[in-house]
Structure formats: C-alpha cells, structure tokens
mmCIF file of C-alpha atoms in Angstrom:
data_model
loop_
_atom_site.group_PDB
_atom_site.id
_atom_site.type_symbol
_atom_site.label_atom_id
_atom_site.label_comp_id
_atom_site.label_asym_id
_atom_site.label_seq_id
_atom_site.Cartn_x
_atom_site.Cartn_y
_atom_site.Cartn_z
ATOM 1 C CA UNK A 1 -11.838 0.931 19.764
ATOM 2 C CA UNK A 2 -15.000 2.742 19.013
ATOM 3 C CA UNK A 3 -18.583 2.245 20.193
ATOM 4 C CA UNK A 4 -19.115 -0.121 23.121
ATOM 5 C CA UNK A 5 -22.329 -2.063 23.740
ATOM 6 C CA UNK A 6 -23.321 -5.030 25.852
ATOM 7 C CA UNK A 7 -25.555 -8.011 25.268
ATOM 8 C CA UNK A 8 -26.850 -10.299 28.006
ATOM 9 C CA UNK A 9 -26.621 -13.970 27.055
ATOM 10 C CA UNK A 10 -28.067 -16.371 29.618
ATOM 11 C CA UNK A 11 -26.906 -14.172 32.465
ATOM 12 C CA UNK A 12 -23.478 -13.458 30.961
ATOM 13 C CA UNK A 13 -22.746 -9.867 29.889
ATOM 14 C CA UNK A 14 -20.761 -9.842 26.634
ATOM 15 C CA UNK A 15 -19.153 -6.582 25.521
ATOM 16 C CA UNK A 16 -19.469 -5.710 21.840
ATOM 17 C CA UNK A 17 -17.514 -2.904 20.240
ATOM 18 C CA UNK A 18 -17.566 -1.511 16.749
ATOM 19 C CA UNK A 19 -14.493 -0.283 14.897
ATOM 20 C CA UNK A 20 -14.268 0.578 11.202
ATOM 21 C CA UNK A 21 -17.901 -0.552 10.872
ATOM 22 C CA UNK A 22 -16.969 -4.067 12.060
ATOM 23 C CA UNK A 23 -18.283 -5.727 15.246
ATOM 24 C CA UNK A 24 -15.965 -7.430 17.739
ATOM 25 C CA UNK A 25 -17.176 -9.531 20.687
ATOM 26 C CA UNK A 26 -15.335 -10.243 23.924
ATOM 27 C CA UNK A 27 -13.935 -13.782 23.971
ATOM 28 C CA UNK A 28 -13.094 -13.198 27.629
ATOM 29 C CA UNK A 29 -16.784 -12.652 28.428
ATOM 30 C CA UNK A 30 -17.858 -15.643 26.354
ATOM 31 C CA UNK A 31 -15.308 -17.837 28.165
ATOM 32 C CA UNK A 32 -16.967 -16.904 31.492
ATOM 33 C CA UNK A 33 -19.896 -19.098 30.520
ATOM 34 C CA UNK A 34 -17.583 -22.079 30.954
ATOM 35 C CA UNK A 35 -15.342 -20.911 33.814
ATOM 36 C CA UNK A 36 -15.333 -17.333 35.081
ATOM 37 C CA UNK A 37 -12.028 -17.805 36.926
ATOM 38 C CA UNK A 38 -9.923 -19.193 34.098
ATOM 39 C CA UNK A 39 -10.920 -17.290 30.971
ATOM 40 C CA UNK A 40 -7.331 -16.825 29.716
ATOM 41 C CA UNK A 41 -6.615 -20.558 29.927
ATOM 42 C CA UNK A 42 -9.844 -21.384 28.106
ATOM 43 C CA UNK A 43 -8.909 -19.060 25.219
ATOM 44 C CA UNK A 44 -5.367 -20.529 25.067
ATOM 45 C CA UNK A 45 -6.760 -24.066 24.942
ATOM 46 C CA UNK A 46 -9.037 -23.057 22.075
ATOM 47 C CA UNK A 47 -6.077 -21.542 20.214
ATOM 48 C CA UNK A 48 -4.096 -24.802 20.528
ATOM 49 C CA UNK A 49 -6.704 -26.564 18.393
ATOM 50 C CA UNK A 50 -5.739 -27.167 14.743
ATOM 51 C CA UNK A 51 -9.237 -26.279 13.524
ATOM 52 C CA UNK A 52 -9.023 -22.969 15.392
ATOM 53 C CA UNK A 53 -5.654 -22.063 13.868
ATOM 54 C CA UNK A 54 -6.965 -22.851 10.386
ATOM 55 C CA UNK A 55 -10.110 -20.791 11.015
ATOM 56 C CA UNK A 56 -8.066 -17.788 12.145
ATOM 57 C CA UNK A 57 -5.581 -18.127 9.294
ATOM 58 C CA UNK A 58 -8.119 -18.484 6.510
ATOM 59 C CA UNK A 59 -10.167 -15.580 7.900
ATOM 60 C CA UNK A 60 -7.064 -13.356 7.888
ATOM 61 C CA UNK A 61 -6.209 -14.392 4.329
ATOM 62 C CA UNK A 62 -9.670 -13.292 3.226
ATOM 63 C CA UNK A 63 -9.806 -9.933 4.992
ATOM 64 C CA UNK A 64 -6.266 -8.889 5.911
ATOM 65 C CA UNK A 65 -3.866 -7.924 3.074
ATOM 66 C CA UNK A 66 -1.030 -7.512 5.599
ATOM 67 C CA UNK A 67 -1.388 -10.990 7.090
ATOM 68 C CA UNK A 68 1.779 -13.115 7.270
ATOM 69 C CA UNK A 69 0.875 -16.545 5.803
ATOM 70 C CA UNK A 70 4.317 -18.095 6.412
ATOM 71 C CA UNK A 71 3.944 -17.767 10.174
ATOM 72 C CA UNK A 72 0.404 -19.119 9.882
ATOM 73 C CA UNK A 73 1.637 -22.233 8.070
ATOM 74 C CA UNK A 74 4.149 -22.802 10.850
ATOM 75 C CA UNK A 75 1.446 -22.681 13.525
ATOM 76 C CA UNK A 76 -0.848 -24.929 11.511
ATOM 77 C CA UNK A 77 1.812 -27.645 11.370
ATOM 78 C CA UNK A 78 2.386 -27.489 15.122
ATOM 79 C CA UNK A 79 -1.268 -27.189 16.167
ATOM 80 C CA UNK A 80 -2.546 -30.141 18.126
ATOM 81 C CA UNK A 81 0.849 -31.218 19.480
ATOM 82 C CA UNK A 82 1.167 -31.459 23.251
ATOM 83 C CA UNK A 83 4.017 -28.954 23.174
ATOM 84 C CA UNK A 84 2.130 -26.394 21.127
ATOM 85 C CA UNK A 85 1.103 -23.225 22.955
ATOM 86 C CA UNK A 86 -0.424 -20.136 21.336
ATOM 87 C CA UNK A 87 -1.637 -16.986 23.058
ATOM 88 C CA UNK A 88 -3.726 -14.202 21.498
ATOM 89 C CA UNK A 89 -0.812 -11.769 21.884
ATOM 90 C CA UNK A 90 1.635 -14.124 20.161
ATOM 91 C CA UNK A 91 -0.787 -14.766 17.285
ATOM 92 C CA UNK A 92 -1.415 -11.050 16.757
ATOM 93 C CA UNK A 93 2.234 -9.988 16.922
ATOM 94 C CA UNK A 94 3.747 -12.739 14.759
ATOM 95 C CA UNK A 95 1.117 -12.894 11.998
ATOM 96 C CA UNK A 96 -0.012 -9.248 12.009
ATOM 97 C CA UNK A 97 -3.564 -10.502 12.587
ATOM 98 C CA UNK A 98 -6.563 -8.172 12.835
ATOM 99 C CA UNK A 99 -9.353 -10.669 13.558
ATOM 100 C CA UNK A 100 -8.333 -10.966 17.220
ATOM 101 C CA UNK A 101 -7.562 -7.937 19.393
ATOM 102 C CA UNK A 102 -6.257 -7.548 22.935
ATOM 103 C CA UNK A 103 -7.777 -4.586 24.762
ATOM 104 C CA UNK A 104 -6.815 -3.094 28.096
ATOM 105 C CA UNK A 105 -8.837 -0.871 30.380
ATOM 106 C CA UNK A 106 -12.234 -1.110 31.999
ATOM 107 C CA UNK A 107 -13.678 -3.384 29.331
ATOM 108 C CA UNK A 108 -10.393 -5.092 28.569
ATOM 109 C CA UNK A 109 -9.738 -8.640 27.482
ATOM 110 C CA UNK A 110 -9.475 -10.596 24.263
ATOM 111 C CA UNK A 111 -11.871 -9.613 21.485
ATOM 112 C CA UNK A 112 -12.543 -11.211 18.116
ATOM 113 C CA UNK A 113 -14.422 -10.309 14.970
ATOM 114 C CA UNK A 114 -17.980 -11.623 15.138
ATOM 115 C CA UNK A 115 -17.215 -14.370 12.586
ATOM 116 C CA UNK A 116 -14.500 -15.728 14.862
ATOM 117 C CA UNK A 117 -16.324 -15.011 18.130
ATOM 118 C CA UNK A 118 -19.334 -17.072 17.074
ATOM 119 C CA UNK A 119 -17.041 -20.032 16.351
ATOM 120 C CA UNK A 120 -15.445 -19.653 19.784
ATOM 121 C CA UNK A 121 -18.921 -19.597 21.331
ATOM 122 C CA UNK A 122 -19.732 -22.793 19.435
ATOM 123 C CA UNK A 123 -16.618 -24.428 20.907
ATOM 124 C CA UNK A 124 -17.756 -23.334 24.375
ATOM 125 C CA UNK A 125 -21.385 -24.481 23.903
ATOM 126 C CA UNK A 126 -23.621 -24.955 20.875
ATOM 127 C CA UNK A 127 -26.609 -23.762 22.901
ATOM 128 C CA UNK A 128 -24.715 -20.677 24.096
ATOM 129 C CA UNK A 129 -23.723 -19.874 20.511
ATOM 130 C CA UNK A 130 -27.369 -19.870 19.410
ATOM 131 C CA UNK A 131 -28.328 -17.520 22.234
ATOM 132 C CA UNK A 132 -25.416 -15.188 21.589
ATOM 133 C CA UNK A 133 -26.346 -14.947 17.889
ATOM 134 C CA UNK A 134 -29.951 -14.205 18.859
ATOM 135 C CA UNK A 135 -28.927 -11.405 21.254
ATOM 136 C CA UNK A 136 -26.430 -9.993 18.776
ATOM 137 C CA UNK A 137 -29.105 -9.816 16.089
ATOM 138 C CA UNK A 138 -31.411 -8.054 18.544
ATOM 139 C CA UNK A 139 -28.641 -5.511 19.244
ATOM 140 C CA UNK A 140 -28.120 -4.854 15.535
ATOM 141 C CA UNK A 141 -31.860 -4.456 15.017
ATOM 142 C CA UNK A 142 -31.994 -1.842 17.793
ATOM 143 C CA UNK A 143 -29.000 -0.034 16.281
ATOM 144 C CA UNK A 144 -30.653 0.069 12.872
ATOM 145 C CA UNK A 145 -33.877 1.404 14.389
ATOM 146 C CA UNK A 146 -31.962 4.094 16.266
ATOM 147 C CA UNK A 147 -29.966 5.041 13.178
ATOM 148 C CA UNK A 148 -33.168 5.293 11.154
ATOM 149 C CA UNK A 149 -34.687 7.469 13.864
ATOM 150 C CA UNK A 150 -31.580 9.685 13.946
ATOM 151 C CA UNK A 151 -31.619 9.918 10.155
ATOM 152 C CA UNK A 152 -35.264 10.993 10.165
ATOM 153 C CA UNK A 153 -34.520 13.582 12.860
ATOM 154 C CA UNK A 154 -31.566 14.968 10.904
ATOM 155 C CA UNK A 155 -33.685 15.025 7.754
ATOM 156 C CA UNK A 156 -36.399 16.971 9.567
ATOM 157 C CA UNK A 157 -33.850 19.422 10.985
ATOM 158 C CA UNK A 158 -32.357 19.846 7.525
ATOM 159 C CA UNK A 159 -35.785 20.651 6.099
ATOM 160 C CA UNK A 160 -36.434 23.198 8.837
ATOM 161 C CA UNK A 161 -33.019 24.781 8.301
ATOM 162 C CA UNK A 162 -33.621 24.838 4.554
ATOM 163 C CA UNK A 163 -36.875 26.752 4.982
ATOM 164 C CA UNK A 164 -35.270 29.140 7.463
ATOM 165 C CA UNK A 165 -32.446 29.701 4.992
ATOM 166 C CA UNK A 166 -34.697 30.200 1.960
ATOM 167 C CA UNK A 167 -37.015 32.483 3.918
ATOM 168 C CA UNK A 168 -34.010 34.580 4.925
ATOM 169 C CA UNK A 169 -32.898 34.735 1.292
ATOM 170 C CA UNK A 170 -36.353 35.784 0.152
ATOM 171 C CA UNK A 171 -36.529 38.422 2.858
ATOM 172 C CA UNK A 172 -33.177 39.917 1.920
ATOM 173 C CA UNK A 173 -32.939 39.361 -1.838
ATOM 174 C CA UNK A 174 -36.422 39.609 -3.263
ATOM 175 C CA UNK A 175 -37.102 43.304 -4.054
ATOM 176 C CA UNK A 176 -39.732 45.241 -2.161
ATOM 177 C CA UNK A 177 -42.535 46.919 -4.035
ATOM 178 C CA UNK A 178 -41.759 50.515 -4.995
ATOM 179 C CA UNK A 179 -43.546 53.089 -2.874
ATOM 180 C CA UNK A 180 -45.506 55.931 -4.436
ATOM 181 C CA UNK A 181 -42.905 58.376 -3.164
ATOM 182 C CA UNK A 182 -40.096 56.458 -4.882
ATOM 183 C CA UNK A 183 -42.115 56.219 -8.086
ATOM 184 C CA UNK A 184 -42.588 60.003 -8.161
ATOM 185 C CA UNK A 185 -38.875 60.752 -7.822
ATOM 186 C CA UNK A 186 -36.845 61.553 -10.936
ATOM 187 C CA UNK A 187 -33.525 59.719 -10.860
ATOM 188 C CA UNK A 188 -30.332 61.228 -12.237
ATOM 189 C CA UNK A 189 -29.610 58.375 -14.585
ATOM 190 C CA UNK A 190 -31.050 55.110 -15.852
ATOM 191 C CA UNK A 191 -28.565 53.060 -13.817
ATOM 192 C CA UNK A 192 -30.097 54.319 -10.578
ATOM 193 C CA UNK A 193 -33.550 53.620 -11.997
ATOM 194 C CA UNK A 194 -32.559 49.970 -12.287
ATOM 195 C CA UNK A 195 -30.937 50.034 -8.837
ATOM 196 C CA UNK A 196 -34.152 51.249 -7.240
ATOM 197 C CA UNK A 197 -36.257 48.720 -9.171
ATOM 198 C CA UNK A 198 -34.089 45.812 -7.998
ATOM 199 C CA UNK A 199 -32.415 46.896 -4.752
ATOM 200 C CA UNK A 200 -34.876 49.512 -3.565
ATOM 201 C CA UNK A 201 -32.169 52.183 -3.279
ATOM 202 C CA UNK A 202 -29.806 54.289 -5.361
ATOM 203 C CA UNK A 203 -26.074 53.743 -5.566
ATOM 204 C CA UNK A 204 -25.496 56.750 -3.310
ATOM 205 C CA UNK A 205 -27.948 55.478 -0.700
ATOM 206 C CA UNK A 206 -26.208 52.107 -0.694
ATOM 207 C CA UNK A 207 -22.768 53.719 -0.184
ATOM 208 C CA UNK A 208 -24.064 55.741 2.769
ATOM 209 C CA UNK A 209 -25.448 52.593 4.367
ATOM 210 C CA UNK A 210 -22.308 50.523 3.695
ATOM 211 C CA UNK A 211 -19.354 52.778 4.382
ATOM 212 C CA UNK A 212 -17.329 49.817 5.658
ATOM 213 C CA UNK A 213 -17.555 47.960 2.325
ATOM 214 C CA UNK A 214 -15.409 48.364 -0.760
ATOM 215 C CA UNK A 215 -16.894 48.572 -4.233
ATOM 216 C CA UNK A 216 -20.427 49.521 -5.129
ATOM 217 C CA UNK A 217 -23.949 48.189 -4.924
ATOM 218 C CA UNK A 218 -23.458 45.889 -7.911
ATOM 219 C CA UNK A 219 -20.168 44.493 -6.620
ATOM 220 C CA UNK A 220 -22.090 43.387 -3.534
ATOM 221 C CA UNK A 221 -24.844 41.706 -5.548
ATOM 222 C CA UNK A 222 -25.674 38.004 -5.627
ATOM 223 C CA UNK A 223 -25.492 35.983 -8.848
ATOM 224 C CA UNK A 224 -29.296 36.001 -9.007
ATOM 225 C CA UNK A 225 -29.437 39.773 -8.676
ATOM 226 C CA UNK A 226 -26.865 40.271 -11.440
ATOM 227 C CA UNK A 227 -28.850 38.019 -13.788
ATOM 228 C CA UNK A 228 -32.058 39.929 -13.092
ATOM 229 C CA UNK A 229 -30.219 43.262 -13.429
ATOM 230 C CA UNK A 230 -29.028 42.259 -16.885
ATOM 231 C CA UNK A 231 -32.594 41.385 -17.848
ATOM 232 C CA UNK A 232 -33.873 44.697 -16.506
ATOM 233 C CA UNK A 233 -31.412 46.592 -18.681
ATOM 234 C CA UNK A 234 -32.825 44.946 -21.813
ATOM 235 C CA UNK A 235 -36.421 45.436 -20.722
ATOM 236 C CA UNK A 236 -35.812 49.073 -19.817
ATOM 237 C CA UNK A 237 -34.407 49.739 -23.286
ATOM 238 C CA UNK A 238 -37.659 48.481 -24.826
ATOM 239 C CA UNK A 239 -39.741 50.560 -22.429
ATOM 240 C CA UNK A 240 -37.753 53.688 -23.332
ATOM 241 C CA UNK A 241 -38.521 53.064 -27.013
ATOM 242 C CA UNK A 242 -42.192 52.956 -26.076
ATOM 243 C CA UNK A 243 -41.843 56.495 -24.648
ATOM 244 C CA UNK A 244 -43.026 55.433 -21.187
ATOM 245 C CA UNK A 245 -42.343 57.869 -18.380
ATOM 246 C CA UNK A 246 -39.629 57.111 -15.856
ATOM 247 C CA UNK A 247 -42.291 56.607 -13.195
ATOM 248 C CA UNK A 248 -44.171 54.014 -15.261
ATOM 249 C CA UNK A 249 -40.959 52.243 -16.250
ATOM 250 C CA UNK A 250 -39.861 52.056 -12.617
ATOM 251 C CA UNK A 251 -43.158 50.440 -11.590
ATOM 252 C CA UNK A 252 -42.960 47.846 -14.369
ATOM 253 C CA UNK A 253 -39.259 47.087 -13.811
ATOM 254 C CA UNK A 254 -39.867 46.610 -10.103
ATOM 255 C CA UNK A 255 -42.630 44.065 -10.807
ATOM 256 C CA UNK A 256 -40.338 42.203 -13.208
ATOM 257 C CA UNK A 257 -37.506 42.213 -10.645
ATOM 258 C CA UNK A 258 -39.769 40.769 -7.942
ATOM 259 C CA UNK A 259 -41.138 38.088 -10.257
ATOM 260 C CA UNK A 260 -37.750 36.992 -11.622
ATOM 261 C CA UNK A 261 -35.996 36.943 -8.237
ATOM 262 C CA UNK A 262 -38.777 34.802 -6.776
ATOM 263 C CA UNK A 263 -38.486 32.411 -9.696
ATOM 264 C CA UNK A 264 -34.693 32.092 -9.451
ATOM 265 C CA UNK A 265 -34.617 31.622 -5.680
ATOM 266 C CA UNK A 266 -37.638 29.338 -5.222
ATOM 267 C CA UNK A 267 -36.760 27.050 -8.127
ATOM 268 C CA UNK A 268 -33.042 26.960 -7.384
ATOM 269 C CA UNK A 269 -32.344 27.737 -11.036
ATOM 270 C CA UNK A 270 -28.928 29.234 -10.308
ATOM 271 C CA UNK A 271 -27.579 26.406 -8.119
ATOM 272 C CA UNK A 272 -26.101 24.536 -11.051
ATOM 273 C CA UNK A 273 -24.106 27.604 -12.032
ATOM 274 C CA UNK A 274 -22.617 28.176 -8.574
#
C-alpha cells in the first residue's frame, strides 16, 4: 500500500490508495452506501454473480501475467448457482489475482482497482457510480495540480542551486587578475609563470598551502584548468619568440586564462567530455 486519500461521495467517505501508480478504491466503503452493517455480505453477493466473475477474470487476463485462468474457468462455470460462494480472499489466493486486494489496519477492508471498483459501484447504484467517478476525477485533478506545483518548486530550487554552484565554481576556478607586485616578480622558470597566470600562485606557494595533499598544483587541477594550461603553454611560446618581457607575458597570459576559463565554465563546453 502506498499513498492514501479519501473522497466524499454523497456523505460516504471512500478510501483511495495508490500503489505502483495504480489507484485502488475501497469496496467496503462503497458497500456502506447500501448497508453499512453488512458490507462483507454485499461484496460476497456481488462476487457470486456470473457477470462479476467474468469481469474479474477478463481484467486479470489483460493486466496480470501470473493469473491462473484454469481456476477462473472453474468459477465461471459455477457462478450463479445457489451453492456457489466466493469471497475476496478465496478469489485472490486461488487465482493469484491482483485486481482485488484485502487490506488490514486502520483503513482496512476489500479494495479493487478503479476499473473494477467503478463496476461494483454501478452494481450498488448507477447514481452512486456517477458521483464516485466525479469525485475521483476531482481527486486526480487536485493531485495533478499539486504535482505540477511541486515540479515547478523543484525546478526553481534546481535553478537556484545551479546558480549557487556555478557562482562557486567561478569564484574558485576563474583566475584573479595579476597584481602589480606579482607582475614585477621574476619567476625561476616558465612553468611557474604559467602557474601564476592561471592559479595565481607558484608551485611552491601551493605546496605550502596544501601540505595535507599529495601531488602538485597541476595534479589538483580541474579538467578546465588543464585545458587552459595547455593553451597557455602554446601562447607563451609565441610570446617568447616576440621577445616580450616576462612581466608583459604574465599580464597577457593572465588575461587569456581569465577569458578562457570563463568561456569553458559559463558555456559548459567541457561537460560532454566528463
């Protein structure tokens, strides 16, 4: 049993539960419309009817691959005889039926798939059947509205979380602009020049800040950062050929790193590769 709901049909509360995306209605509650004190007998009398047995059997054949048709044929031949008696429990156990369910507990009783329950309601009263269908449709309409509302809420939350996530990525991954002090420093090698342009720090500075981590600054890099780093290596080679000073190259490489990281992150260009 899954989600329980109730519908009020001409003063009678009928429990509806959903399981495996299918709706089941309480036959016990529907029977109260006819006689609140003898609901079990009313359901048994309905089950004795040949048309009822055929309805149940054909429904099971359509939707239940584990249904036992031989037992069904036996009941169909006996249905209508004065000696014939069939209870919900006997039908379920002998035919392996799923269209009718016996439920214990607070909202216990005999339940049936909506297709079957509507036919039972028709047997009880044509007028009552029309009202129960009307109330059931109202219930489903409310459920759909609520689900749509929940979906919109989840969609909004997802958008907010997405922006929070992307803002965090931008804050942590997109390089900061090089300061004048950094630009004036002479770095020991070209590798650290690229590290400062992209990460804002040298390999040594990174190690001092991350003593608990194994590897080096590049081992800790994101896929986007490694792509940009590869591009910076090629660009730096061209700038060296142009005899630009290390300070000028650092400023240009930093601008390229900022531009490319923004492009990769904001456009999601690397998602397909991950």
